Amino acid sequence: MTNDAVLLESRTLRASVAGRTEALDKVKVLGVLPDGLHVTTRMVAAYFEVGVKAVESLVVDHRDELEDNGYRVLSGPELASFKEVCGIRSRTRSQAIFSRRTVLNVAMLLRDSIVARQVRAYLLDAERRGRPQPVDNPIGVHVDIDLGALDERIARIGEESASRVIGRTIAPMLNHLIRASGEQRRELIGIREDLERVKRTLREREFAGAVADATGWQEFADRVAGLCRRDGCAVTGAGGPGADLVGRTADGRRLVVRCRRFAPHRTVRSGEVRRFARTARTEHRAEAALFVTTSGFTPPALDLAARHGVTAVHRALLEAWSAGAVPQVLRRRPVPARPDAPGADPVPGSGPARTSPQSASLKPTCEATNPSRP
């Protein structure tokens, strides 16, 4: 099939097929005014599926050719008579009208319309089918055709068409895809990072819930012991009187732990904390004491724990501990420099002050908080 760019470039070729208005209805039904002969600019734009401005711009560029094929602008009495015949009630002082031949002319000039390209294709196919086929002719006929010039023109038309397609369609599409791919890549990286954070959070919460929601007292104590060992402590379950776990912290301090698995609505009262603090101090001479529960503490119990150096671990702190946080009381403490070490500042007095184990062993090591306490 002949390239439709030939119709776009050659007015002579357009004139040769200007009467084949049946091509319009072969592609798409063309609606006309009640007079059955004419259409308006808006109707032409709707037929070719383009904007009205595109049709108006085409009229400005090819007005003389379109007028040769029936394009007219009505005004005055002629417009009034036309409105009466077609039932047009607009108050415009002028009206552009197109005949079917003019609409076909527009189809051969409008570049950026799929419907116009289909009309041109039909015209060219019909022209090719109607062209006489060559037959053997014993009489030699010489036709003087400059084949070189024809090839050159065809090549130029093809190059111009390719340039238009690349410039208007392919290049913008590629630029859009490049930008979109970069944005999608950044978006995918962000989504992947969000998923990793969610997975880590779910793993931490799953482990935390497993400790806090142990099915029995012994299982709960074993899991608390596992947390202590994770943080470098050496503990055993043979706690003795008033304690469930005893052992040493990572830096060698004596450690005692009380484990109480309670329902969420129940709270640890001050009497239980007082008994544990007394046992930790007198029986075990503990230097680090933890009261761990699956519920919470009453405000008086928290105050009592703070005064006696007991770290009160309620459910929220227990979940944080299970998720990887290390309680302050279990962290390694820096070793203080000896007063008589080389380079140490002299200490006034007869020597270092002595402190009884009962008064210093349970010094508070972390802030005890309670979700229910204001």
JSON list of N, CA and C in Angstrom, two decimals, residues 2 18 23 30 37 54 101 144 163 198 253 297 306 310 313 321:
[
{"chain": "A", "resi": 2, "resn": "THR", "atom": "N", "xyz": [0.48, 2.27, -0.80]},
{"chain": "A", "resi": 2, "resn": "THR", "atom": "CA", "xyz": [1.26, 3.48, -0.92]},
{"chain": "A", "resi": 2, "resn": "THR", "atom": "C", "xyz": [1.27, 4.22, 0.42]},
{"chain": "A", "resi": 18, "resn": "ALA", "atom": "N", "xyz": [-10.40, 13.67, -4.78]},
{"chain": "A", "resi": 18, "resn": "ALA", "atom": "CA", "xyz": [-11.29, 14.49, -3.94]},
{"chain": "A", "resi": 18, "resn": "ALA", "atom": "C", "xyz": [-12.74, 14.09, -4.07]},
{"chain": "A", "resi": 23, "resn": "ALA", "atom": "N", "xyz": [-15.36, 7.21, 0.88]},
{"chain": "A", "resi": 23, "resn": "ALA", "atom": "CA", "xyz": [-14.33, 6.73, 1.80]},
{"chain": "A", "resi": 23, "resn": "ALA", "atom": "C", "xyz": [-14.64, 7.14, 3.24]},
{"chain": "A", "resi": 30, "resn": "LEU", "atom": "N", "xyz": [-20.40, 9.62, 9.10]},
{"chain": "A", "resi": 30, "resn": "LEU", "atom": "CA", "xyz": [-20.27, 11.06, 9.24]},
{"chain": "A", "resi": 30, "resn": "LEU", "atom": "C", "xyz": [-21.66, 11.65, 9.45]},
{"chain": "A", "resi": 37, "resn": "LEU", "atom": "N", "xyz": [-26.34, 17.91, 3.75]},
{"chain": "A", "resi": 37, "resn": "LEU", "atom": "CA", "xyz": [-25.20, 18.22, 2.89]},
{"chain": "A", "resi": 37, "resn": "LEU", "atom": "C", "xyz": [-23.99, 18.75, 3.65]},
{"chain": "A", "resi": 54, "resn": "ALA", "atom": "N", "xyz": [-7.60, 22.15, 16.32]},
{"chain": "A", "resi": 54, "resn": "ALA", "atom": "CA", "xyz": [-6.83, 21.49, 15.27]},
{"chain": "A", "resi": 54, "resn": "ALA", "atom": "C", "xyz": [-7.48, 21.70, 13.90]},
{"chain": "A", "resi": 101, "resn": "ARG", "atom": "N", "xyz": [-17.17, 16.77, 0.51]},
{"chain": "A", "resi": 101, "resn": "ARG", "atom": "CA", "xyz": [-15.92, 16.86, -0.23]},
{"chain": "A", "resi": 101, "resn": "ARG", "atom": "C", "xyz": [-14.86, 17.61, 0.59]},
{"chain": "A", "resi": 144, "resn": "ASP", "atom": "N", "xyz": [8.97, 8.93, -20.63]},
{"chain": "A", "resi": 144, "resn": "ASP", "atom": "CA", "xyz": [10.11, 9.69, -20.11]},
{"chain": "A", "resi": 144, "resn": "ASP", "atom": "C", "xyz": [9.86, 10.02, -18.63]},
{"chain": "A", "resi": 163, "resn": "SER", "atom": "N", "xyz": [11.07, 10.98, 10.90]},
{"chain": "A", "resi": 163, "resn": "SER", "atom": "CA", "xyz": [11.49, 12.00, 11.86]},
{"chain": "A", "resi": 163, "resn": "SER", "atom": "C", "xyz": [10.32, 12.48, 12.70]},
{"chain": "A", "resi": 198, "resn": "VAL", "atom": "N", "xyz": [9.20, -4.00, 58.94]},
{"chain": "A", "resi": 198, "resn": "VAL", "atom": "CA", "xyz": [8.02, -4.69, 59.45]},
{"chain": "A", "resi": 198, "resn": "VAL", "atom": "C", "xyz": [8.36, -6.10, 59.89]},
{"chain": "A", "resi": 253, "resn": "ARG", "atom": "N", "xyz": [28.63, -9.21, 89.48]},
{"chain": "A", "resi": 253, "resn": "ARG", "atom": "CA", "xyz": [27.80, -8.85, 90.63]},
{"chain": "A", "resi": 253, "resn": "ARG", "atom": "C", "xyz": [26.78, -9.96, 90.93]},
{"chain": "A", "resi": 297, "resn": "PHE", "atom": "N", "xyz": [2.67, -3.01, 88.26]},
{"chain": "A", "resi": 297, "resn": "PHE", "atom": "CA", "xyz": [2.90, -2.75, 89.67]},
{"chain": "A", "resi": 297, "resn": "PHE", "atom": "C", "xyz": [1.99, -1.61, 90.12]},
{"chain": "A", "resi": 306, "resn": "ALA", "atom": "N", "xyz": [11.90, 1.39, 94.06]},
{"chain": "A", "resi": 306, "resn": "ALA", "atom": "CA", "xyz": [12.93, 2.40, 93.81]},
{"chain": "A", "resi": 306, "resn": "ALA", "atom": "C", "xyz": [13.74, 2.68, 95.07]},
{"chain": "A", "resi": 310, "resn": "VAL", "atom": "N", "xyz": [15.35, -2.19, 93.81]},
{"chain": "A", "resi": 310, "resn": "VAL", "atom": "CA", "xyz": [14.82, -3.32, 93.05]},
{"chain": "A", "resi": 310, "resn": "VAL", "atom": "C", "xyz": [14.36, -2.80, 91.68]},
{"chain": "A", "resi": 313, "resn": "VAL", "atom": "N", "xyz": [10.25, -4.81, 86.65]},
{"chain": "A", "resi": 313, "resn": "VAL", "atom": "CA", "xyz": [10.09, -5.07, 85.21]},
{"chain": "A", "resi": 313, "resn": "VAL", "atom": "C", "xyz": [8.64, -5.49, 84.96]},
{"chain": "A", "resi": 321, "resn": "TRP", "atom": "N", "xyz": [12.63, -5.78, 76.77]},
{"chain": "A", "resi": 321, "resn": "TRP", "atom": "CA", "xyz": [13.79, -6.63, 77.09]},
{"chain": "A", "resi": 321, "resn": "TRP", "atom": "C", "xyz": [13.83, -7.83, 76.14]}
]
